[in-house]
Amino acid sequence: MNACDLAIIGAGPAGMAAATEAANAGLSVILLDEQPAPGGQIYRAIETVPEERRKLLGSDYGKGLSIAQAFRASNATYIPEATVWNINPDLSIDYSLNGGSSQVSTRHLLIATGAVERPTPMPGWTLPGVTTAGALQILLKAHGGVGDDVVLVGSGPLLYLLAQQMIEAGSPPKAIIETIDRSRYLKAARYLPRALSALSYLRKGMAMMRQIRRAGVPRYTGARDIRIEGTQRAEAVRFSVHGKSHRIEATSVALHQGVVPNQQATRLLGCDHVWSESQRCFIPKLDAFFESSVENVFVAGDGAGIAGAYSAEIRGRIVALRVAQKLGDDKGTQIRALQKRLSRDEAIRPFLETLYAPSDEVMVPHDDVLVCRCEEVTAGAIREAVDLGAPGPNQIKSFLRSGMGPCQGRMCGLAVSSIIAERRKEDPQSIGYYRLRPPLKPLLLSELAQLEREPTRDEPL
């Protein structure tokens, strides 16, 4: 099949659920995914993980198995290990597979590429031994690997979940260093009544905290001036809490300040984006059915705004039903039922987003901190370029080459926009983001040369 009713990029909970729902509704579906098996990051290795490790990772992780099984049983065409490197305005998609390039065409596109961990530029964050918390969790899911000298640093529920899983695996973290302070709890308290309608999340959070306390894992809250020390690799984390200095030796440091939507594909297509003050990031502008400002282009999962795995699954189903509806199948009742479930599940978000907002030190790092790892550009160099007249990220890219490395700005884009906004005393919405061009991912010239154009979506299936 090289043309379809619905093409989906990403086999996480949103992509799998959408593919299953759409295929069951009789639509022709193609799902492209970079990984060798479905699951995305949240359900990585869900089909092959040993039973003992699946239990260790928790019941929420285990729920991914039924989603993957339903997807496998559907008639959706699944193309794993496919790297999408371009999406054309006519919704034809170019992707690399087995050293060559191919193309599919679609009437409707669902971008379900999920989220990326917010970059956490701070002194020492590029040293060997420093990873994101998500990367550490992927190591645990896919291979059962757990370090025995790990310090967790940052803010957000993932730190507690990872700590709990490490405790269950027999290698608890050495410490948790959190950037949230007491004032955050007061600010978040106003959203607690609404959050009570999603009580299960609060219960899970409290259970994790109790387990961390019972395991004797030290927690430091309100940490400031965090610095990872080391010469050849990470050796220790230094920080202060209420004016008192601390230093914890560690050869492995996992950083986390929440996750943000992966906006590379939506930016490439020219979808409108808005700055979310609560999530401190850009999110695509979407209607109630997750259709973007570009007709027939949808975004579901955490790429539509961070809401978690269960909401991602619901969003994917809503998109599938909406596409079926646009093709003439009445799905209004099912869509409304899913929207109600989604509203209940997302009730916890204002509370979490207020409590675990990223620290200012990460959003606008000090001058000597490296922001663009690919091109080794510091925050100070960006501020200097702004002072010389660079008004936005694209001009900074021209001045300093930030965002021109292998990651194409995925790691530095948000930090660059935030630094410019702070320097110019404007809001990030007015500053904007990098202009994205293909290829979205590094591509061999041989793969480009082998691209054979396929029929467009206007041609018959």
XYZ file of C-alpha atoms in Angstrom:
461
model
C 0.000 0.000 0.000
C 1.419 3.440 -0.836
C -1.616 5.676 -0.325
C -4.198 5.621 2.425
C -7.023 7.367 4.257
C -4.934 7.966 7.372
C -1.165 7.918 7.834
C 0.184 7.981 11.360
C 3.688 8.850 12.479
C 4.575 7.289 15.817
C 3.557 4.003 17.477
C 3.070 5.195 21.040
C -0.315 4.985 22.803
C -1.898 7.659 20.578
C -0.606 6.205 17.337
C -1.474 2.597 18.174
C -4.961 3.473 19.450
C -5.703 5.670 16.447
C -4.526 3.031 13.990
C -6.641 0.352 15.645
C -9.742 2.526 15.847
C -9.422 3.760 12.263
C -8.765 0.301 10.842
C -11.761 -1.089 12.733
C -13.850 1.707 11.190
C -12.862 0.468 7.743
C -10.231 3.081 6.889
C -6.981 2.258 5.133
C -4.197 3.056 7.601
C -0.409 3.190 7.470
C 1.624 3.651 10.639
C 5.304 4.661 10.386
C 7.546 4.337 13.403
C 11.270 4.650 14.081
C 11.393 1.831 16.592
C 11.530 -1.892 15.746
C 8.387 -2.619 17.788
C 5.294 -0.644 18.810
C 4.989 1.054 22.182
C 6.710 4.411 21.868
C 8.805 5.599 24.790
C 6.120 5.081 27.425
C 5.474 1.437 26.463
C 8.891 0.636 25.083
C 9.589 -3.099 24.810
C 6.078 -3.839 26.094
C 5.732 -6.932 23.897
C 9.042 -8.508 24.817
C 9.787 -7.402 28.369
C 10.001 -10.357 30.794
C 6.995 -10.767 33.076
C 9.012 -10.036 36.207
C 10.282 -6.729 34.824
C 6.825 -5.776 33.575
C 5.497 -6.097 37.129
C 8.458 -4.092 38.427
C 7.645 -1.248 36.026
C 4.090 -1.034 37.353
C 0.501 -1.613 36.284
C 0.359 1.583 34.204
C 3.195 0.306 32.042
C 1.517 -3.101 31.741
C -1.601 -1.525 30.240
C 0.358 -0.909 27.067
C 0.359 -4.617 26.240
C -3.356 -4.771 25.457
C -3.076 -1.630 23.296
C -0.196 -3.159 21.342
C -2.003 -6.478 20.958
C -5.121 -4.762 19.614
C -2.974 -2.808 17.183
C -1.211 -5.952 15.989
C -4.595 -7.624 15.444
C -5.921 -4.735 13.355
C -5.644 -4.363 9.584
C -3.441 -1.278 9.837
C -0.232 -1.445 7.805
C 2.712 -1.182 10.153
C 6.133 -0.011 8.924
C 8.672 -0.157 11.791
C 12.216 1.226 11.732
C 11.089 3.940 9.329
C 12.584 7.397 9.863
C 10.325 10.152 8.552
C 12.536 12.935 7.227
C 10.097 15.046 5.249
C 6.375 15.775 4.968
C 5.239 17.636 1.873
C 2.300 20.093 1.742
C 0.260 17.526 -0.236
C 0.699 15.152 2.746
C 3.074 12.804 1.004
C 5.603 11.508 3.504
C 9.244 10.702 2.776
C 10.924 8.156 5.023
C 14.108 6.124 5.226
C 14.058 2.357 5.591
C 16.792 -0.230 5.082
C 19.180 2.277 3.561
C 16.732 3.633 0.992
C 13.926 6.144 0.891
C 10.259 5.642 0.139
C 7.138 7.704 0.090
C 3.530 7.239 1.128
C 0.611 9.511 0.399
C -2.406 10.089 2.587
C -5.667 11.990 2.745
C -5.256 12.640 6.468
C -2.164 12.712 8.646
C -1.856 12.097 12.378
C 1.382 13.267 13.959
C 1.785 11.172 17.094
C 5.456 11.752 17.710
C 4.926 12.412 21.402
C 7.160 14.473 23.610
C 10.815 15.048 24.314
C 12.324 15.757 27.686
C 12.795 19.439 28.264
C 16.461 20.333 27.775
C 18.100 21.056 31.105
C 21.116 23.277 30.437
C 23.121 23.729 33.619
C 26.817 23.652 34.470
C 28.183 20.178 33.736
C 25.114 18.822 31.936
C 27.158 17.648 28.929
C 29.600 15.544 30.964
C 29.678 11.775 30.351
C 27.552 10.092 32.998
C 24.815 12.723 32.770
C 21.596 11.608 31.107
C 17.939 12.470 31.200
C 15.689 10.574 33.594
C 13.761 9.302 30.590
C 16.897 7.777 29.097
C 17.603 5.989 32.360
C 14.063 4.637 32.409
C 14.346 3.431 28.797
C 17.475 1.534 29.781
C 15.484 -0.135 32.541
C 12.509 -0.968 30.321
C 14.432 -2.257 27.337
C 17.363 -3.983 29.001
C 16.711 -4.133 32.733
C 19.769 -1.984 33.364
C 19.917 0.059 36.587
C 22.870 2.039 37.881
C 23.926 1.788 41.516
C 25.351 5.291 41.908
C 22.590 7.518 40.530
C 21.397 10.946 41.672
C 18.098 12.243 40.273
C 17.898 16.012 39.728
C 15.043 18.270 38.711
C 11.287 18.381 39.002
C 8.309 16.277 38.026
C 6.460 13.016 38.704
C 8.833 11.035 36.483
C 11.571 11.441 39.086
C 9.387 9.720 41.702
C 8.279 7.010 39.284
C 11.853 6.287 38.259
C 12.960 6.262 41.888
C 10.202 3.808 42.746
C 11.153 1.527 39.844
C 14.826 1.660 40.840
C 13.864 0.737 44.396
C 11.828 -2.209 43.103
C 14.820 -3.250 40.986
C 17.049 -3.281 44.077
C 19.151 -0.201 43.197
C 17.539 2.865 44.775
C 18.871 6.281 43.746
C 21.476 7.846 45.980
C 19.369 10.997 46.355
C 16.634 13.078 44.751
C 17.467 16.767 44.336
C 14.329 18.779 43.533
C 14.072 22.343 42.307
C 10.517 22.922 43.583
C 10.111 24.951 46.746
C 7.338 25.512 49.288
C 5.781 28.395 47.374
C 4.905 26.014 44.549
C 2.751 23.922 46.872
C 0.783 27.011 47.843
C 0.282 28.014 44.215
C -0.745 24.484 43.208
C -3.208 24.146 46.099
C -5.804 26.263 44.291
C -6.074 23.542 41.634
C -6.375 20.687 44.107
C -10.228 20.561 44.195
C -10.329 20.038 40.445
C -7.519 17.511 40.644
C -9.596 15.424 43.045
C -11.743 14.305 40.107
C -8.643 12.444 38.910
C -8.009 11.002 42.360
C -6.195 7.899 41.130
C -3.204 10.015 40.055
C -2.938 11.626 43.489
C -3.100 8.225 45.165
C -0.341 6.887 42.941
C 1.806 9.900 43.707
C 1.344 9.502 47.452
C 2.129 5.784 47.239
C 5.353 6.526 45.381
C 6.385 9.101 47.972
C 5.746 6.661 50.810
C 7.852 3.994 49.127
C 10.703 6.442 48.562
C 10.608 7.437 52.241
C 10.539 3.815 53.409
C 13.576 3.065 51.221
C 15.459 5.886 52.950
C 16.227 7.825 49.764
C 17.243 11.384 50.760
C 15.183 14.190 49.179
C 16.360 17.773 48.924
C 13.704 20.296 47.908
C 14.136 23.901 46.846
C 17.592 23.239 45.367
C 19.334 26.150 43.647
C 22.678 26.829 41.954
C 22.929 23.219 40.801
C 26.256 22.290 39.266
C 27.485 18.899 38.103
C 31.159 18.589 38.870
C 33.734 16.518 37.030
C 36.608 16.671 34.577
C 36.385 13.603 32.331
C 32.925 12.559 33.583
C 30.355 13.340 36.280
C 31.825 13.042 39.748
C 29.411 14.932 42.022
C 26.406 17.258 42.213
C 26.793 20.515 44.121
C 23.767 22.649 45.068
C 22.348 24.856 47.794
C 19.107 24.685 49.769
C 18.063 27.782 51.746
C 21.643 29.050 51.666
C 23.223 25.811 52.838
C 25.649 24.172 50.403
C 25.540 20.437 49.648
C 27.711 18.111 47.586
C 26.806 14.526 46.709
C 29.313 12.296 44.930
C 27.844 10.369 42.009
C 29.078 8.967 38.707
C 25.599 8.978 37.171
C 23.232 11.945 37.181
C 19.752 11.872 35.653
C 18.192 15.256 34.858
C 14.511 15.989 34.382
C 12.375 19.129 34.183
C 9.271 17.654 32.603
C 8.556 16.907 28.955
C 7.450 19.133 26.089
C 5.734 18.390 22.772
C 7.966 17.288 19.922
C 7.118 20.072 17.474
C 9.528 19.310 14.640
C 6.933 17.822 12.257
C 4.191 20.346 13.002
C 6.648 23.208 12.522
C 7.803 21.733 9.222
C 4.192 21.694 7.988
C 3.628 25.277 9.047
C 1.003 24.496 11.709
C 0.190 27.387 14.040
C 1.639 27.102 17.548
C 0.852 28.944 20.753
C 2.875 29.463 23.894
C 1.401 27.600 26.863
C 2.268 29.508 30.015
C 1.194 26.598 32.221
C 3.371 24.064 30.398
C 6.105 26.619 29.598
C 6.438 25.478 26.008
C 4.921 25.817 22.553
C 2.008 23.569 21.654
C 0.246 23.231 18.271
C -3.016 25.137 17.917
C -5.749 22.475 17.665
C -9.526 22.241 17.577
C -11.683 19.968 19.746
C -10.852 17.019 17.466
C -7.089 17.684 17.492
C -7.000 18.966 13.935
C -4.326 21.605 13.408
C -4.482 24.859 11.495
C -3.373 22.865 8.410
C -6.406 21.054 7.052
C -6.405 17.270 7.534
C -3.307 17.344 9.729
C -3.999 16.118 13.273
C -1.816 15.906 16.366
C -2.495 13.508 19.242
C -0.642 12.203 22.253
C 1.723 14.391 24.212
C 2.633 16.189 20.977
C -0.732 17.952 21.343
C 0.178 19.128 24.857
C 1.433 17.081 27.773
C -1.284 14.957 29.388
C 0.084 11.429 29.874
C -0.364 7.982 28.367
C -4.062 7.455 29.049
C -5.050 10.822 27.592
C -2.781 10.107 24.623
C -4.685 6.910 23.913
C -8.049 8.714 24.097
C -6.820 11.540 21.876
C -5.694 9.016 19.286
C -9.120 7.375 19.248
C -10.843 10.738 18.879
C -8.699 11.577 15.852
C -9.438 8.220 14.214
C -13.181 8.665 14.698
C -13.022 12.247 13.467
C -11.284 11.163 10.268
C -13.941 8.489 9.768
C -16.571 11.165 10.346
C -14.980 13.466 7.767
C -15.120 10.590 5.311
C -18.866 10.211 5.883
C -19.268 7.874 8.881
C -21.286 9.339 11.758
C -19.133 8.976 14.887
C -20.478 11.916 16.893
C -21.780 9.919 19.874
C -18.522 7.987 20.290
C -16.460 11.144 19.980
C -18.450 12.986 22.636
C -18.107 10.053 25.046
C -14.333 10.030 24.565
C -14.128 13.800 25.041
C -15.823 13.462 28.441
C -13.338 10.777 29.496
C -10.506 12.963 28.312
C -11.744 15.951 30.302
C -11.828 13.883 33.518
C -8.351 12.479 32.921
C -6.837 15.899 32.224
C -8.283 17.442 35.382
C -5.013 16.763 37.205
C -2.894 18.780 34.758
C -3.238 22.351 36.186
C -2.174 21.043 39.613
C 0.834 19.148 38.254
C 1.915 21.914 35.883
C 1.897 24.498 38.650
C 3.661 22.323 41.202
C 6.329 20.977 38.850
C 6.980 23.989 36.636
C 10.588 24.029 35.375
C 13.088 26.090 37.296
C 14.180 29.512 36.052
C 17.796 28.317 36.065
C 16.905 25.860 33.308
C 14.627 28.145 31.307
C 17.155 31.007 31.245
C 20.576 29.581 32.186
C 23.627 31.616 33.178
C 25.949 33.012 30.504
C 28.621 30.320 30.825
C 26.201 27.412 30.332
C 26.213 25.510 27.028
C 22.760 25.644 25.404
C 23.289 24.197 21.900
C 25.276 21.013 22.416
C 25.725 20.292 18.705
C 27.402 23.614 17.897
C 28.660 24.435 21.413
C 26.808 27.734 21.794
C 26.495 29.256 25.257
C 23.646 31.265 26.748
C 26.013 34.240 26.956
C 26.736 34.087 23.211
C 23.000 34.087 22.504
C 22.455 37.137 24.724
C 25.346 38.896 23.023
C 23.808 38.204 19.602
C 20.465 39.566 20.830
C 22.221 42.714 22.016
C 23.751 43.044 18.524
C 20.274 43.017 17.010
C 19.255 39.383 16.426
C 15.478 39.494 17.034
C 14.631 35.774 17.057
C 15.780 32.131 16.904
C 16.307 32.104 13.135
C 18.644 35.071 13.278
C 20.482 33.442 16.195
C 20.848 30.371 13.994
C 22.415 32.513 11.269
C 24.740 34.260 13.734
C 25.870 31.257 15.785
C 24.776 28.056 13.984
C 22.667 27.011 16.979
C 20.041 24.497 15.871
C 22.045 23.477 12.792
C 23.559 20.294 14.238
C 22.340 16.702 14.038
C 19.404 17.293 16.410
C 18.107 20.155 14.230
C 17.236 22.245 17.270
C 15.257 19.641 19.199
C 17.545 20.049 22.197
C 18.192 23.791 22.188
C 15.149 25.347 20.473
C 13.048 25.990 23.538
C 15.956 27.319 25.590
C 17.032 29.651 22.766
C 13.505 31.113 22.498
C 13.301 31.572 26.278
C 16.688 33.288 26.500
C 15.802 35.706 23.690
C 12.423 36.462 25.303
C 14.086 37.160 28.648
C 16.744 39.383 27.069
C 14.249 41.340 24.979
C 11.707 41.441 27.824
C 9.044 39.994 25.554
C 6.888 36.904 25.806
C 8.013 33.703 24.004
C 4.936 33.807 21.733
C 6.222 36.969 20.083
C 9.745 35.557 19.823
C 8.696 32.319 18.126
C 10.761 29.268 17.308
C 13.167 27.923 14.698
C 11.861 27.632 11.146
C 12.091 23.927 10.320
C 13.147 22.561 6.969
C 13.722 19.009 5.738
C 15.344 16.720 6.515
C 13.870 16.347 9.991
C 16.506 13.748 10.817
C 20.036 13.172 9.448
C 19.847 11.548 6.028
C 22.432 9.881 3.773
C 22.690 11.274 0.279
C 22.354 7.702 -0.993
C 18.971 7.457 0.760
C 17.870 10.700 -0.841
C 19.079 9.580 -4.278
C 17.031 6.383 -4.064
C 13.766 8.159 -3.356
C 11.117 7.164 -5.851
C 8.071 9.358 -5.970
C 4.788 7.561 -5.408
C 1.256 8.536 -6.504
C -0.165 11.552 -4.740
C -3.212 11.475 -2.504
C -5.395 12.760 -5.331
C -4.747 9.635 -7.334
C -6.986 6.574 -6.774
C -5.999 4.026 -4.120
